[in-house]
Tab-separated table of C-alpha atoms in Angstrom:
chain	number	residue	atom	x	y	z
A	23	MET	CA	23.198	2.411	16.277
A	24	LYS	CA	19.282	1.332	16.620
A	25	LYS	CA	17.296	2.658	13.290
A	26	GLN	CA	15.374	5.054	14.127
A	27	GLU	CA	10.709	3.540	13.892
A	28	ILE	CA	8.822	5.716	12.668
A	29	ILE	CA	4.784	5.048	11.963
A	30	GLU	CA	2.723	7.604	9.804
A	31	LYS	CA	-0.977	7.532	10.599
A	32	ARG	CA	-3.671	7.539	8.363
A	33	PRO	CA	-7.527	7.546	8.257
A	34	TRP	CA	-7.531	4.113	6.959
A	35	GLY	CA	-4.363	2.523	9.406
A	36	THR	CA	-0.333	2.578	9.841
A	37	TYR	CA	2.217	1.956	7.690
A	38	GLU	CA	5.964	2.007	8.612
A	39	VAL	CA	8.541	2.244	6.151
A	40	LEU	CA	11.187	-0.850	6.803
A	41	GLU	CA	13.766	-0.442	4.730
A	42	ASP	CA	14.411	3.113	2.372
A	43	LYS	CA	17.329	2.587	0.013
A	44	LYS	CA	17.987	4.236	-3.642
A	45	LEU	CA	16.716	0.811	-5.626
A	46	TYR	CA	13.881	-0.325	-3.636
A	47	LYS	CA	11.399	0.820	-0.333
A	48	LEU	CA	9.549	-1.757	1.913
A	49	LYS	CA	6.925	-0.896	4.117
A	50	GLU	CA	4.562	-2.418	6.396
A	51	ILE	CA	0.898	-1.451	6.463
A	52	ILE	CA	-2.017	-2.168	8.518
A	53	VAL	CA	-5.015	-1.080	6.824
A	54	ASN	CA	-8.166	-1.145	9.941
A	55	PRO	CA	-11.539	-2.904	9.489
A	56	GLY	CA	-13.375	-1.581	7.341
A	57	GLN	CA	-11.009	0.334	6.566
A	58	ARG	CA	-9.391	0.957	2.515
A	59	LEU	CA	-7.204	2.328	0.457
A	60	SER	CA	-7.501	5.497	-1.977
A	61	TYR	CA	-8.136	3.974	-5.003
A	62	GLN	CA	-4.903	4.829	-7.226
A	63	SER	CA	-1.971	4.724	-8.908
A	64	HIS	CA	1.590	5.465	-9.193
A	65	HIS	CA	3.763	7.348	-12.472
A	66	ARG	CA	7.390	5.898	-11.179
A	67	ARG	CA	7.219	2.815	-9.574
A	68	THR	CA	5.748	-0.575	-9.054
A	69	GLU	CA	4.626	-2.343	-6.220
A	70	VAL	CA	4.543	-5.513	-5.140
A	71	TRP	CA	2.162	-6.281	-2.312
A	72	THR	CA	2.204	-9.627	0.144
A	73	ILE	CA	-0.546	-10.530	2.387
A	74	VAL	CA	0.799	-11.038	6.399
A	75	SER	CA	-2.651	-11.120	8.757
A	76	GLY	CA	-5.913	-10.294	8.027
A	77	ASN	CA	-8.625	-10.700	5.145
A	78	GLY	CA	-10.072	-7.885	2.311
A	79	ILE	CA	-10.120	-7.030	-1.222
A	80	ILE	CA	-7.968	-5.627	-3.252
A	81	THR	CA	-9.029	-4.269	-6.491
A	82	LEU	CA	-6.747	-4.149	-9.395
A	83	GLU	CA	-7.447	-1.894	-12.894
A	84	GLY	CA	-11.403	-1.957	-11.127
A	85	GLN	CA	-11.038	-6.300	-10.735
A	86	GLU	CA	-12.434	-7.824	-7.590
A	87	LEU	CA	-9.240	-10.466	-6.424
A	88	ASP	CA	-9.294	-11.640	-2.567
A	89	ALA	CA	-6.542	-11.131	-0.091
A	90	PHE	CA	-5.365	-13.574	2.476
A	91	PRO	CA	-2.177	-14.909	3.903
A	92	GLY	CA	0.312	-15.916	1.775
A	93	ARG	CA	-1.089	-14.079	-1.123
A	94	CYS	CA	1.036	-11.806	-3.211
A	95	PHE	CA	0.056	-9.283	-5.853
A	96	PHE	CA	2.473	-7.166	-8.390
A	97	ILE	CA	1.133	-3.926	-8.736
A	98	PRO	CA	2.178	-2.210	-12.003
A	99	LYS	CA	3.588	1.242	-12.788
A	100	GLU	CA	-0.002	3.494	-13.231
A	101	ALA	CA	-2.415	0.821	-12.486
A	102	LYS	CA	-5.124	1.618	-10.100
A	103	HIS	CA	-5.443	-0.246	-7.233
A	104	ARG	CA	-5.849	-0.080	-3.121
A	105	ILE	CA	-7.127	-2.674	-0.840
A	106	GLN	CA	-9.403	-2.920	2.429
A	107	CYS	CA	-9.971	-4.841	4.755
A	108	ASN	CA	-13.385	-6.790	4.982
A	109	GLY	CA	-12.202	-9.336	7.532
A	110	ASP	CA	-13.063	-8.267	11.879
A	111	LYS	CA	-9.498	-8.319	12.698
A	112	PRO	CA	-6.723	-5.728	11.131
A	113	LEU	CA	-5.047	-6.268	7.426
A	114	VAL	CA	-1.751	-6.581	7.649
A	115	PHE	CA	0.759	-7.231	4.300
A	116	VAL	CA	4.097	-5.581	2.567
A	117	GLU	CA	4.652	-4.093	0.084
A	118	VAL	CA	7.795	-3.527	-2.009
A	119	GLN	CA	8.319	-0.900	-4.439
A	120	VAL	CA	10.256	-0.931	-7.027
A	121	GLY	CA	11.037	2.241	-9.392
A	122	GLU	CA	12.773	5.202	-9.534
A	123	TYR	CA	11.147	7.581	-7.183
A	124	PHE	CA	9.589	6.584	-3.870
A	125	GLY	CA	7.766	10.224	-3.079
A	126	GLU	CA	4.804	9.677	-1.578
A	127	ASP	CA	3.863	13.340	-4.137
A	128	ASP	CA	3.737	10.277	-6.585
A	129	ILE	CA	-0.219	9.085	-5.744
A	130	VAL	CA	-2.663	10.501	-8.209
A	131	ARG	CA	-5.985	9.461	-6.265
A	132	TYR	CA	-9.057	8.635	-8.191
A	133	ASP	CA	-11.462	8.053	-5.478
A	134	ASP	CA	-11.223	8.094	-1.428
A	135	ASP	CA	-13.098	7.425	1.438
A	136	TYR	CA	-11.233	10.504	3.089
A	137	GLY	CA	-11.757	13.675	0.621
A	138	ARG	CA	-7.801	13.869	-0.244
């Protein structure tokens, strides 16, 4: 039986949950050119981001880091972070969440271009 694929649309692009297990959640996230996620943190999970294609900037605890294919970023619990696509093609990355809870309501937003 084929697993149901659900692509969630957001103002900055899309994400798809590839695996949702008890100990981890795996997503593919696509950020459209000129867009960025909110500056946020999480209380109950860490994240590891691996850039697959495209280019951008990661802001991690106020430090800006170049994002390009093959680069990985570890985001600890409580660390403020965001990613933006500054190229002319979408920025695609894989996010692995590890922790005790993976709900979308574990997002604390500090700055958001879309008023959320």
